[in-house]
Amino acid sequence: MRANDPSNKIFYKGRSDDFIVFVEDAATLKKWKNDPSIPLSDVVNGWKIFVTHKHGSQGVLDGASKASLENEFGTANVEECVRKILEGGELQGYTQRERGGDTNIRNGPQVMLP
């Protein structure tokens, strides 16, 4: 996936911190909310919960510790926490900025000539 492709995330504003989970797409999330028998693995894009340290949905993303999950959700079980975030969070779409870089390093100063 290119860096500038649109993506979706769920933003959950908690009591002690803000949490983010990335999802595959909005349509799959909507289907899951109507039919919880759909596996969560089809909904989420990776089993990682992020925290933004109360900086909203645009803050720096760090992995959520078991202690922060336990404090907010009453459990450190990632699957249960993801479920609560998906149910109580807000879907947000975003596009990352395109990655820059050399497309042909032979055209730049990085190549040393013999």
GROMACS .gro file of N, CA and C in nm:
model
  342
    1MET      N    1   0.084  -0.117   0.000
    1MET     CA    2   0.000   0.000   0.000
    1MET      C    3   0.089   0.123   0.000
    2ARG      N    4   0.056   0.219  -0.084
    2ARG     CA    5   0.131   0.344  -0.087
    2ARG      C    6   0.094   0.429   0.033
    3ALA      N    7   0.183   0.514   0.070
    3ALA     CA    8   0.163   0.595   0.190
    3ALA      C    9   0.050   0.694   0.175
    4ASN      N   10   0.013   0.731   0.052
    4ASN     CA   11  -0.092   0.831   0.035
    4ASN      C   12  -0.228   0.770   0.005
    5ASP      N   13  -0.243   0.638   0.021
    5ASP     CA   14  -0.373   0.575   0.007
    5ASP      C   15  -0.460   0.610   0.127
    6PRO      N   16  -0.591   0.627   0.106
    6PRO     CA   17  -0.678   0.655   0.220
    6PRO      C   18  -0.683   0.537   0.317
    7SER      N   19  -0.690   0.567   0.445
    7SER     CA   20  -0.697   0.465   0.549
    7SER      C   21  -0.805   0.505   0.648
    8ASN      N   22  -0.841   0.411   0.735
    8ASN     CA   23  -0.943   0.437   0.836
    8ASN      C   24  -0.892   0.397   0.973
    9LYS      N   25  -0.933   0.474   1.072
    9LYS     CA   26  -0.897   0.443   1.209
    9LYS      C   27  -1.016   0.474   1.298
   10ILE      N   28  -1.017   0.408   1.414
   10ILE     CA   29  -1.118   0.435   1.516
   10ILE      C   30  -1.050   0.511   1.628
   11PHE      N   31  -1.105   0.626   1.660
   11PHE     CA   32  -1.052   0.710   1.768
   11PHE      C   33  -1.145   0.697   1.888
   12TYR      N   34  -1.089   0.656   2.001
   12TYR     CA   35  -1.165   0.636   2.124
   12TYR      C   36  -1.109   0.731   2.230
   13LYS      N   37  -1.191   0.827   2.273
   13LYS     CA   38  -1.149   0.922   2.375
   13LYS      C   39  -1.181   0.862   2.510
   14GLY      N   40  -1.078   0.820   2.580
   14GLY     CA   41  -1.095   0.757   2.710
   14GLY      C   42  -1.085   0.856   2.824
   15ARG      N   43  -1.104   0.805   2.945
   15ARG     CA   44  -1.094   0.889   3.064
   15ARG      C   45  -0.949   0.930   3.091
   16SER      N   46  -0.857   0.836   3.074
   16SER     CA   47  -0.718   0.863   3.107
   16SER      C   48  -0.629   0.883   2.986
   17ASP      N   49  -0.671   0.836   2.870
   17ASP     CA   50  -0.590   0.849   2.750
   17ASP      C   51  -0.679   0.835   2.627
   18ASP      N   52  -0.623   0.866   2.510
   18ASP     CA   53  -0.694   0.848   2.383
   18ASP      C   54  -0.635   0.727   2.313
   19PHE      N   55  -0.723   0.643   2.254
   19PHE     CA   56  -0.680   0.518   2.193
   19PHE      C   57  -0.718   0.516   2.045
   20ILE      N   58  -0.635   0.450   1.965
   20ILE     CA   59  -0.660   0.438   1.821
   20ILE      C   60  -0.637   0.293   1.779
   21VAL      N   61  -0.729   0.244   1.696
   21VAL     CA   62  -0.717   0.113   1.631
   21VAL      C   63  -0.739   0.136   1.482
   22PHE      N   64  -0.656   0.078   1.399
   22PHE     CA   65  -0.672   0.090   1.255
   22PHE      C   66  -0.764  -0.020   1.204
   23VAL      N   67  -0.853   0.015   1.110
   23VAL     CA   68  -0.947  -0.081   1.054
   23VAL      C   69  -0.927  -0.090   0.903
   24GLU      N   70  -0.969  -0.205   0.847
   24GLU     CA   71  -0.953  -0.228   0.703
   24GLU      C   72  -1.031  -0.125   0.621
   25ASP      N   73  -1.162  -0.118   0.645
   25ASP     CA   74  -1.244  -0.019   0.575
   25ASP      C   75  -1.374   0.002   0.650
   26ALA      N   76  -1.442   0.110   0.617
   26ALA     CA   77  -1.564   0.148   0.688
   26ALA      C   78  -1.676   0.049   0.663
   27ALA      N   79  -1.684  -0.008   0.543
   27ALA     CA   80  -1.792  -0.101   0.510
   27ALA      C   81  -1.783  -0.228   0.595
   28THR      N   82  -1.664  -0.281   0.611
   28THR     CA   83  -1.646  -0.402   0.693
   28THR      C   84  -1.679  -0.373   0.839
   29LEU      N   85  -1.641  -0.256   0.888
   29LEU     CA   86  -1.673  -0.218   1.025
   29LEU      C   87  -1.824  -0.210   1.044
   30LYS      N   88  -1.893  -0.152   0.949
   30LYS     CA   89  -2.040  -0.139   0.957
   30LYS      C   90  -2.106  -0.277   0.958
   31LYS      N   91  -2.056  -0.368   0.872
   31LYS     CA   92  -2.110  -0.504   0.869
   31LYS      C   93  -2.088  -0.573   1.003
   32TRP      N   94  -1.968  -0.554   1.062
   32TRP     CA   95  -1.938  -0.617   1.190
   32TRP      C   96  -2.028  -0.564   1.301
   33LYS      N   97  -2.057  -0.434   1.300
   33LYS     CA   98  -2.145  -0.377   1.402
   33LYS      C   99  -2.286  -0.435   1.393
   34ASN      N  100  -2.331  -0.468   1.272
   34ASN     CA  101  -2.463  -0.528   1.254
   34ASN      C  102  -2.460  -0.679   1.273
   35ASP      N  103  -2.344  -0.742   1.252
   35ASP     CA  104  -2.331  -0.887   1.262
   35ASP      C  105  -2.201  -0.921   1.333
   36PRO      N  106  -2.204  -0.928   1.468
   36PRO     CA  107  -2.081  -0.954   1.545
   36PRO      C  108  -2.019  -1.092   1.522
   37SER      N  109  -2.084  -1.177   1.443
   37SER     CA  110  -2.025  -1.307   1.415
   37SER      C  111  -1.910  -1.296   1.314
   38ILE      N  112  -1.897  -1.181   1.248
   38ILE     CA  113  -1.785  -1.158   1.157
   38ILE      C  114  -1.658  -1.151   1.241
   39PRO      N  115  -1.553  -1.224   1.204
   39PRO     CA  116  -1.431  -1.225   1.285
   39PRO      C  117  -1.367  -1.085   1.292
   40LEU      N  118  -1.318  -1.051   1.410
   40LEU     CA  119  -1.252  -0.922   1.427
   40LEU      C  120  -1.129  -0.909   1.337
   41SER      N  121  -1.068  -1.022   1.304
   41SER     CA  122  -0.950  -1.018   1.218
   41SER      C  123  -0.982  -0.965   1.078
   42ASP      N  124  -1.110  -0.974   1.037
   42ASP     CA  125  -1.152  -0.917   0.909
   42ASP      C  126  -1.175  -0.767   0.919
   43VAL      N  127  -1.191  -0.716   1.039
   43VAL     CA  128  -1.225  -0.575   1.060
   43VAL      C  129  -1.100  -0.492   1.087
   44VAL      N  130  -1.017  -0.538   1.179
   44VAL     CA  131  -0.900  -0.458   1.219
   44VAL      C  132  -0.783  -0.480   1.125
   45ASN      N  133  -0.702  -0.377   1.115
   45ASN     CA  134  -0.581  -0.384   1.034
   45ASN      C  135  -0.463  -0.395   1.130
   46GLY      N  136  -0.438  -0.516   1.176
   46GLY     CA  137  -0.333  -0.540   1.276
   46GLY      C  138  -0.392  -0.537   1.415
   47TRP      N  139  -0.338  -0.617   1.504
   47TRP     CA  140  -0.388  -0.629   1.640
   47TRP      C  141  -0.310  -0.539   1.734
   48LYS      N  142  -0.300  -0.413   1.700
   48LYS     CA  143  -0.223  -0.320   1.781
   48LYS      C  144  -0.313  -0.205   1.824
   49ILE      N  145  -0.310  -0.175   1.952
   49ILE     CA  146  -0.384  -0.060   2.005
   49ILE      C  147  -0.281   0.049   2.035
   50PHE      N  148  -0.310   0.169   1.988
   50PHE     CA  149  -0.219   0.281   2.007
   50PHE      C  150  -0.278   0.382   2.103
   51VAL      N  151  -0.191   0.455   2.171
   51VAL     CA  152  -0.231   0.567   2.257
   51VAL      C  153  -0.167   0.694   2.202
   52THR      N  154  -0.234   0.808   2.226
   52THR     CA  155  -0.182   0.936   2.178
   52THR      C  156  -0.145   1.029   2.293
   53HIS      N  157  -0.152   0.980   2.416
   53HIS     CA  158  -0.116   1.059   2.534
   53HIS      C  159  -0.195   1.189   2.543
   54LYS      N  160  -0.327   1.177   2.522
   54LYS     CA  161  -0.421   1.289   2.532
   54LYS      C  162  -0.393   1.399   2.430
   55HIS      N  163  -0.339   1.363   2.315
   55HIS     CA  164  -0.313   1.460   2.209
   55HIS      C  165  -0.413   1.447   2.096
   56GLY      N  166  -0.525   1.384   2.120
   56GLY     CA  167  -0.628   1.370   2.019
   56GLY      C  168  -0.591   1.268   1.913
   57SER      N  169  -0.664   1.271   1.804
   57SER     CA  170  -0.644   1.170   1.699
   57SER      C  171  -0.520   1.196   1.614
   58GLN      N  172  -0.458   1.313   1.628
   58GLN     CA  173  -0.342   1.346   1.547
   58GLN      C  174  -0.211   1.336   1.624
   59GLY      N  175  -0.215   1.291   1.748
   59GLY     CA  176  -0.095   1.284   1.830
   59GLY      C  177   0.000   1.173   1.785
   60VAL      N  178   0.115   1.171   1.847
   60VAL     CA  179   0.214   1.066   1.821
   60VAL      C  180   0.159   0.934   1.873
   61LEU      N  181   0.168   0.830   1.791
   61LEU     CA  182   0.113   0.700   1.828
   61LEU      C  183   0.218   0.613   1.895
   62ASP      N  184   0.188   0.569   2.016
   62ASP     CA  185   0.270   0.473   2.087
   62ASP      C  186   0.184   0.351   2.117
   63GLY      N  187   0.247   0.237   2.129
   63GLY     CA  188   0.173   0.116   2.164
   63GLY      C  189   0.116   0.128   2.304
   64ALA      N  190  -0.007   0.085   2.322
   64ALA     CA  191  -0.072   0.091   2.453
   64ALA      C  192  -0.015  -0.016   2.544
   65SER      N  193   0.016   0.021   2.666
   65SER     CA  194   0.068  -0.075   2.763
   65SER      C  195  -0.049  -0.153   2.824
   66LYS      N  196  -0.017  -0.267   2.882
   66LYS     CA  197  -0.120  -0.347   2.949
   66LYS      C  198  -0.181  -0.268   3.064
   67ALA      N  199  -0.101  -0.187   3.133
   67ALA     CA  200  -0.151  -0.106   3.244
   67ALA      C  201  -0.252  -0.002   3.197
   68SER      N  202  -0.223   0.064   3.083
   68SER     CA  203  -0.317   0.166   3.034
   68SER      C  204  -0.447   0.101   2.987
   69LEU      N  205  -0.439  -0.019   2.928
   69LEU     CA  206  -0.560  -0.091   2.887
   69LEU      C  207  -0.640  -0.133   3.009
   70GLU      N  208  -0.571  -0.183   3.111
   70GLU     CA  209  -0.636  -0.226   3.234
   70GLU      C  210  -0.705  -0.108   3.303
   71ASN      N  211  -0.638   0.007   3.306
   71ASN     CA  212  -0.696   0.126   3.370
   71ASN      C  213  -0.820   0.176   3.298
   72GLU      N  214  -0.818   0.172   3.165
   72GLU     CA  215  -0.930   0.227   3.087
   72GLU      C  216  -1.044   0.129   3.070
   73PHE      N  217  -1.012   0.003   3.039
   73PHE     CA  218  -1.116  -0.093   3.001
   73PHE      C  219  -1.142  -0.201   3.105
   74GLY      N  220  -1.062  -0.205   3.210
   74GLY     CA  221  -1.081  -0.306   3.312
   74GLY      C  222  -1.024  -0.441   3.277
   75THR      N  223  -0.954  -0.451   3.166
   75THR     CA  224  -0.890  -0.575   3.123
   75THR      C  225  -0.771  -0.541   3.034
   76ALA      N  226  -0.674  -0.630   3.032
   76ALA     CA  227  -0.560  -0.614   2.944
   76ALA      C  228  -0.571  -0.705   2.822
   77ASN      N  229  -0.683  -0.776   2.809
   77ASN     CA  230  -0.707  -0.864   2.695
   77ASN      C  231  -0.727  -0.777   2.571
   78VAL      N  232  -0.635  -0.789   2.475
   78VAL     CA  233  -0.636  -0.702   2.357
   78VAL      C  234  -0.765  -0.717   2.277
   79GLU      N  235  -0.815  -0.840   2.261
   79GLU     CA  236  -0.936  -0.861   2.182
   79GLU      C  237  -1.057  -0.789   2.244
   80GLU      N  238  -1.071  -0.799   2.376
   80GLU     CA  239  -1.182  -0.732   2.443
   80GLU      C  240  -1.168  -0.580   2.433
   81CYS      N  241  -1.047  -0.530   2.446
   81CYS     CA  242  -1.023  -0.385   2.436
   81CYS      C  243  -1.052  -0.335   2.295
   82VAL      N  244  -1.008  -0.410   2.194
   82VAL     CA  245  -1.035  -0.371   2.055
   82VAL      C  246  -1.186  -0.367   2.032
   83ARG      N  247  -1.256  -0.466   2.081
   83ARG     CA  248  -1.402  -0.471   2.066
   83ARG      C  249  -1.466  -0.346   2.128
   84LYS      N  250  -1.423  -0.308   2.248
   84LYS     CA  251  -1.479  -0.189   2.314
   84LYS      C  252  -1.445  -0.061   2.238
   85ILE      N  253  -1.325  -0.053   2.183
   85ILE     CA  254  -1.286   0.065   2.106
   85ILE      C  255  -1.369   0.074   1.978
   86LEU      N  256  -1.389  -0.039   1.910
   86LEU     CA  257  -1.468  -0.039   1.787
   86LEU      C  258  -1.613   0.000   1.814
   87GLU      N  259  -1.667  -0.046   1.926
   87GLU     CA  260  -1.807  -0.018   1.959
   87GLU      C  261  -1.827   0.127   2.006
   88GLY      N  262  -1.731   0.181   2.081
   88GLY     CA  263  -1.750   0.314   2.140
   88GLY      C  264  -1.672   0.426   2.076
   89GLY      N  265  -1.589   0.394   1.977
   89GLY     CA  266  -1.504   0.495   1.915
   89GLY      C  267  -1.568   0.560   1.793
   90GLU      N  268  -1.496   0.655   1.739
   90GLU     CA  269  -1.541   0.732   1.624
   90GLU      C  270  -1.455   0.698   1.503
   91LEU      N  271  -1.520   0.661   1.391
   91LEU     CA  272  -1.448   0.629   1.268
   91LEU      C  273  -1.395   0.756   1.205
   92GLN      N  274  -1.267   0.754   1.169
   92GLN     CA  275  -1.205   0.868   1.103
   92GLN      C  276  -1.126   0.819   0.983
   93GLY      N  277  -1.146   0.882   0.871
   93GLY     CA  278  -1.067   0.853   0.752
   93GLY      C  279  -0.954   0.953   0.743
   94TYR      N  280  -0.844   0.912   0.686
   94TYR     CA  281  -0.731   1.003   0.670
   94TYR      C  282  -0.645   0.956   0.555
   95THR      N  283  -0.561   1.043   0.506
   95THR     CA  284  -0.464   1.011   0.402
   95THR      C  285  -0.328   1.058   0.451
   96GLN      N  286  -0.234   0.966   0.453
   96GLN     CA  287  -0.100   1.004   0.494
   96GLN      C  288  -0.032   1.079   0.381
   97ARG      N  289   0.065   1.157   0.418
   97ARG     CA  290   0.137   1.231   0.316
   97ARG      C  291   0.225   1.134   0.238
   98GLU      N  292   0.244   1.162   0.112
   98GLU     CA  293   0.320   1.072   0.026
   98GLU      C  294   0.466   1.069   0.068
   99ARG      N  295   0.523   0.951   0.063
   99ARG     CA  296   0.664   0.936   0.098
   99ARG      C  297   0.750   0.993  -0.012
  100GLY      N  298   0.853   1.063   0.026
  100GLY     CA  299   0.948   1.114  -0.072
  100GLY      C  300   1.072   1.027  -0.071
  101GLY      N  301   1.144   1.033  -0.174
  101GLY     CA  302   1.268   0.955  -0.178
  101GLY      C  303   1.323   0.952  -0.318
  102ASP      N  304   1.446   0.906  -0.330
  102ASP     CA  305   1.508   0.897  -0.461
  102ASP      C  306   1.445   0.784  -0.539
  103THR      N  307   1.411   0.813  -0.664
  103THR     CA  308   1.358   0.708  -0.749
  103THR      C  309   1.469   0.642  -0.828
  104ASN      N  310   1.576   0.716  -0.852
  104ASN     CA  311   1.691   0.660  -0.922
  104ASN      C  312   1.815   0.719  -0.858
  105ILE      N  313   1.880   0.642  -0.775
  105ILE     CA  314   1.993   0.697  -0.700
  105ILE      C  315   2.112   0.729  -0.789
  106ARG      N  316   2.114   0.677  -0.910
  106ARG     CA  317   2.224   0.709  -1.001
  106ARG      C  318   2.219   0.855  -1.045
  107ASN      N  319   2.105   0.918  -1.031
  107ASN     CA  320   2.093   1.058  -1.071
  107ASN      C  321   2.132   1.154  -0.959
  108GLY      N  322   2.167   1.103  -0.844
  108GLY     CA  323   2.194   1.191  -0.731
  108GLY      C  324   2.338   1.183  -0.685
  109PRO      N  325   2.371   1.258  -0.583
  109PRO     CA  326   2.508   1.263  -0.532
  109PRO      C  327   2.546   1.141  -0.449
  110GLN      N  328   2.458   1.044  -0.437
  110GLN     CA  329   2.487   0.930  -0.352
  110GLN      C  330   2.579   0.828  -0.417
  111VAL      N  331   2.599   0.836  -0.548
  111VAL     CA  332   2.683   0.740  -0.619
  111VAL      C  333   2.823   0.797  -0.631
  112MET      N  334   2.921   0.719  -0.589
  112MET     CA  335   3.061   0.763  -0.603
  112MET      C  336   3.117   0.705  -0.732
  113LEU      N  337   3.173   0.789  -0.811
  113LEU     CA  338   3.231   0.745  -0.937
  113LEU      C  339   3.375   0.697  -0.914
  114PRO      N  340   3.417   0.594  -0.992
  114PRO     CA  341   3.554   0.543  -0.975
  114PRO      C  342   3.662   0.639  -1.019
   0.00000   0.00000   0.00000
